[in-house]
Coordinates of N, CA, C and O in Angstrom, one line a residue:
M4 N 19.0 9.8 214.2 CA 20.3 9.2 213.8 C 21.4 10.2 214.2 O 21.3 11.4 213.9
Y5 N 22.4 9.7 214.8 CA 23.6 10.5 215.2 C 24.6 10.4 214.1 O 24.7 9.5 213.3
Q6 N 25.5 11.5 214.0 CA 26.5 11.6 213.0 C 27.8 11.9 213.7 O 27.9 12.7 214.6
F7 N 28.9 11.3 213.1 CA 30.2 11.5 213.6 C 31.2 11.6 212.5 O 31.1 10.8 211.5
S8 N 32.1 12.5 212.5 CA 33.2 12.7 211.5 C 34.5 12.1 212.0 O 35.1 12.7 212.8
P9 N 34.8 10.9 211.5 CA 36.1 10.2 211.9 C 37.3 11.0 211.5 O 37.3 11.7 210.5
K10 N 38.4 10.7 212.2 CA 39.7 11.4 211.9 C 40.8 10.3 211.7 O 40.8 9.4 212.5
G11 N 41.6 10.5 210.7 CA 42.7 9.6 210.5 C 42.4 8.3 209.9 O 43.3 7.4 209.9
V12 N 41.2 8.1 209.3 CA 40.9 6.9 208.6 C 40.3 7.2 207.2 O 40.0 8.4 206.9
C13 N 40.0 6.2 206.5 CA 39.5 6.3 205.1 C 38.0 6.7 205.1 O 37.5 7.4 204.2
S14 N 37.2 6.3 206.1 CA 35.8 6.6 206.1 C 35.7 8.1 206.4 O 36.5 8.7 207.2
R15 N 34.6 8.7 205.8 CA 34.4 10.2 206.0 C 33.3 10.5 206.9 O 33.2 11.7 207.4
D16 N 32.5 9.6 207.2 CA 31.3 9.9 208.0 C 30.7 8.6 208.6 O 30.8 7.5 208.0
I17 N 30.2 8.6 209.9 CA 29.6 7.5 210.5 C 28.2 8.0 211.0 O 28.2 9.0 211.8
K18 N 27.2 7.3 210.7 CA 25.8 7.6 211.2 C 25.4 6.4 211.9 O 25.6 5.3 211.5
F19 N 24.7 6.6 213.0 CA 24.2 5.5 213.8 C 23.0 5.8 214.6 O 22.8 7.0 214.9
D20 N 22.2 4.8 215.0 CA 21.1 5.0 215.9 C 21.3 4.2 217.2 O 21.9 3.1 217.1
I21 N 20.8 4.7 218.3 CA 20.8 4.0 219.5 C 19.4 3.9 220.1 O 18.7 5.0 220.2
V22 N 18.9 2.7 220.4 CA 17.6 2.6 221.0 C 17.7 1.7 222.3 O 18.2 0.6 222.2
D23 N 17.3 2.3 223.4 CA 17.3 1.5 224.7 C 18.7 1.0 225.0 O 18.9 -0.1 225.4
G24 N 19.8 1.8 224.7 CA 21.1 1.5 225.0 C 21.8 0.5 224.0 O 22.9 0.0 224.2
K25 N 21.0 0.2 222.9 CA 21.6 -0.8 221.9 C 21.7 -0.1 220.5 O 20.9 0.8 220.2
I26 N 22.7 -0.5 219.8 CA 23.0 0.0 218.5 C 22.0 -0.6 217.5 O 21.9 -1.8 217.5
T27 N 21.2 0.2 216.8 CA 20.2 -0.4 215.9 C 20.6 -0.2 214.4 O 20.1 -0.9 213.6
K28 N 21.4 0.7 214.1 CA 21.8 0.9 212.7 C 23.1 1.7 212.7 O 23.4 2.6 213.4
V29 N 24.0 1.2 211.8 CA 25.3 1.9 211.6 C 25.6 2.0 210.1 O 25.4 1.1 209.3
Q30 N 26.0 3.2 209.7 CA 26.2 3.4 208.3 C 27.5 4.2 208.1 O 27.6 5.4 208.6
F31 N 28.5 3.6 207.5 CA 29.8 4.3 207.2 C 29.8 4.9 205.8 O 29.2 4.2 204.9
T32 N 30.3 6.0 205.6 CA 30.5 6.6 204.2 C 32.0 6.6 203.9 O 32.8 7.1 204.7
G33 N 32.4 6.0 202.8 CA 33.8 5.9 202.5 C 34.4 4.7 203.2 O 33.7 3.9 203.9
G34 N 35.7 4.5 203.0 CA 36.4 3.4 203.7 C 36.2 2.1 202.9 O 35.8 2.0 201.8
C35 N 36.6 1.0 203.5 CA 36.5 -0.4 202.9 C 35.1 -0.9 203.0 O 34.7 -1.4 204.1
N36 N 34.3 -0.8 202.0 CA 32.9 -1.0 202.0 C 32.5 -2.4 202.6 O 31.7 -2.4 203.5
G37 N 33.1 -3.4 202.1 CA 32.7 -4.8 202.6 C 33.0 -4.9 204.1 O 32.2 -5.4 204.8
N38 N 34.2 -4.5 204.5 CA 34.6 -4.6 205.9 C 33.6 -3.8 206.8 O 33.2 -4.3 207.9
L39 N 33.3 -2.6 206.4 CA 32.5 -1.7 207.2 C 31.0 -2.2 207.2 O 30.4 -2.0 208.2
Q40 N 30.6 -2.8 206.1 CA 29.2 -3.4 206.2 C 29.2 -4.5 207.2 O 28.2 -4.7 207.9
G41 N 30.3 -5.3 207.2 CA 30.4 -6.4 208.2 C 30.4 -5.9 209.6 O 29.7 -6.5 210.4
I42 N 31.2 -4.9 209.9 CA 31.2 -4.3 211.2 C 29.8 -3.8 211.6 O 29.3 -4.1 212.7
S43 N 29.2 -3.1 210.7 CA 27.8 -2.6 210.9 C 26.9 -3.7 211.3 O 26.1 -3.6 212.3
K44 N 26.9 -4.8 210.6 CA 26.0 -5.9 210.9 C 26.3 -6.6 212.2 O 25.4 -7.0 213.0
L45 N 27.6 -6.7 212.5 CA 28.0 -7.4 213.8 C 27.6 -6.6 215.0 O 27.3 -7.2 216.1
V46 N 27.6 -5.2 214.9 CA 27.3 -4.4 216.1 C 25.9 -4.1 216.3 O 25.4 -3.7 217.4
E47 N 25.1 -4.3 215.3 CA 23.6 -4.1 215.4 C 23.0 -5.0 216.5 O 23.3 -6.2 216.5
G48 N 22.3 -4.4 217.4 CA 21.7 -5.1 218.5 C 22.6 -5.2 219.7 O 22.2 -5.6 220.8
M49 N 23.9 -4.8 219.6 CA 24.9 -4.8 220.7 C 24.7 -3.6 221.6 O 24.4 -2.5 221.2
E50 N 24.9 -3.9 222.9 CA 24.9 -2.8 223.9 C 26.1 -1.8 223.5 O 27.1 -2.2 223.1
V51 N 25.8 -0.5 223.8 CA 26.8 0.5 223.5 C 28.1 0.2 224.2 O 29.2 0.2 223.6
E52 N 28.0 -0.1 225.5 CA 29.3 -0.4 226.3 C 30.1 -1.6 225.7 O 31.3 -1.5 225.7
E53 N 29.4 -2.6 225.3 CA 30.1 -3.8 224.7 C 30.8 -3.4 223.4 O 31.9 -3.9 223.2
A54 N 30.1 -2.7 222.6 CA 30.8 -2.3 221.3 C 32.0 -1.4 221.6 O 33.0 -1.6 220.9
I55 N 31.9 -0.5 222.5 CA 33.1 0.3 222.9 C 34.2 -0.6 223.3 O 35.4 -0.4 222.9
K56 N 33.9 -1.5 224.2 CA 34.9 -2.4 224.8 C 35.6 -3.2 223.6 O 36.8 -3.4 223.6
R57 N 34.8 -3.7 222.7 CA 35.4 -4.6 221.7 C 36.1 -3.8 220.6 O 37.1 -4.3 220.0
L58 N 35.7 -2.6 220.3 CA 36.3 -1.9 219.1 C 37.4 -0.9 219.4 O 38.2 -0.5 218.6
S59 N 37.4 -0.4 220.7 CA 38.4 0.6 221.1 C 39.8 0.1 221.0 O 40.1 -1.0 221.4
G60 N 40.6 0.9 220.4 CA 42.1 0.6 220.3 C 42.5 -0.2 219.1 O 43.7 -0.5 218.9
I61 N 41.5 -0.7 218.2 CA 41.9 -1.4 217.0 C 42.6 -0.4 216.1 O 42.2 0.7 215.9
R62 N 43.7 -1.0 215.5 CA 44.5 -0.2 214.6 C 44.4 -0.7 213.2 O 44.1 -1.8 212.9
C63 N 44.6 0.2 212.2 CA 44.6 -0.2 210.8 C 46.0 0.0 210.2 O 46.4 1.2 210.1
G64 N 46.7 -1.1 210.0 CA 48.1 -0.9 209.4 C 48.9 -0.2 210.4 O 48.9 -0.4 211.6
S65 N 49.6 0.8 209.9 CA 50.5 1.7 210.7 C 49.8 2.8 211.3 O 50.4 3.6 212.1
K66 N 48.5 3.0 211.1 CA 47.7 4.1 211.6 C 47.5 3.8 213.1 O 47.4 2.7 213.5
C67 N 47.4 4.9 213.9 CA 47.1 4.7 215.4 C 45.6 4.5 215.7 O 45.2 4.4 216.8
T68 N 44.8 4.4 214.6 CA 43.4 4.3 214.8 C 42.8 3.4 213.6 O 43.6 3.0 212.8
S69 N 41.5 3.2 213.6 CA 40.9 2.5 212.5 C 39.4 2.9 212.5 O 38.9 3.6 213.4
C70 N 38.7 2.5 211.5 CA 37.3 2.8 211.4 C 36.5 2.2 212.6 O 35.7 2.9 213.2
P71 N 36.8 1.0 213.0 CA 36.1 0.5 214.3 C 36.5 1.3 215.5 O 35.6 1.6 216.3
D72 N 37.7 1.7 215.6 CA 38.2 2.5 216.8 C 37.5 3.9 216.7 O 37.0 4.4 217.8
Q73 N 37.3 4.4 215.5 CA 36.6 5.7 215.4 C 35.2 5.6 215.8 O 34.6 6.5 216.4
F74 N 34.6 4.4 215.4 CA 33.2 4.2 215.8 C 33.1 4.1 217.3 O 32.1 4.7 217.9
S75 N 34.0 3.5 218.0 CA 34.0 3.5 219.5 C 34.1 4.9 220.0 O 33.4 5.2 221.0
K76 N 34.9 5.8 219.4 CA 34.9 7.2 219.8 C 33.6 7.9 219.6 O 33.2 8.7 220.4
A77 N 32.9 7.6 218.5 CA 31.6 8.1 218.3 C 30.6 7.7 219.4 O 29.9 8.5 219.9
L78 N 30.7 6.4 219.8 CA 29.8 5.9 220.8 C 30.2 6.6 222.2 O 29.3 6.9 222.9
L79 N 31.4 6.8 222.4 CA 31.8 7.5 223.7 C 31.3 8.9 223.7 O 30.9 9.4 224.7
Q80 N 31.4 9.6 222.5 CA 30.9 10.9 222.4 C 29.4 10.9 222.7 O 28.8 11.8 223.4
F81 N 28.7 10.0 222.1 CA 27.2 9.8 222.3 C 26.9 9.6 223.8 O 26.1 10.3 224.4
K82 N 27.7 8.8 224.5 CA 27.5 8.6 225.9 C 27.8 9.8 226.7 O 27.1 10.2 227.7
G83 N 28.9 10.5 226.4 CA 29.2 11.8 227.1 C 28.2 12.9 226.9 O 28.1 13.7 227.8
A84 N 27.5 12.8 225.9 CA 26.4 13.8 225.6 C 25.2 13.5 226.5 O 24.3 14.3 226.6
G85 N 25.2 12.3 227.1 CA 24.0 12.0 227.9 C 22.7 11.8 227.1 O 21.7 12.0 227.6
V86 N 22.9 11.4 225.9 CA 21.7 11.2 225.0 C 21.1 9.9 225.3 O 21.7 8.9 225.5

């Protein structure tokens, strides 16, 4: 399981698994529980590239980022590590 510490959002931690290029589990700590559970369920089974494409750039209110955007950054970090 990979771990990412988001910045500028209410969630404090994101943990996720990737198997064969697909997201298999996502767990947010903190943030809007119902919304983040929904996002987690929606991206499970999705290709990493597709999730990045769909979630990158989403904003939360007046913030320049959001929990979904931060998750896309976590996935980009995962990709950059060549894991």
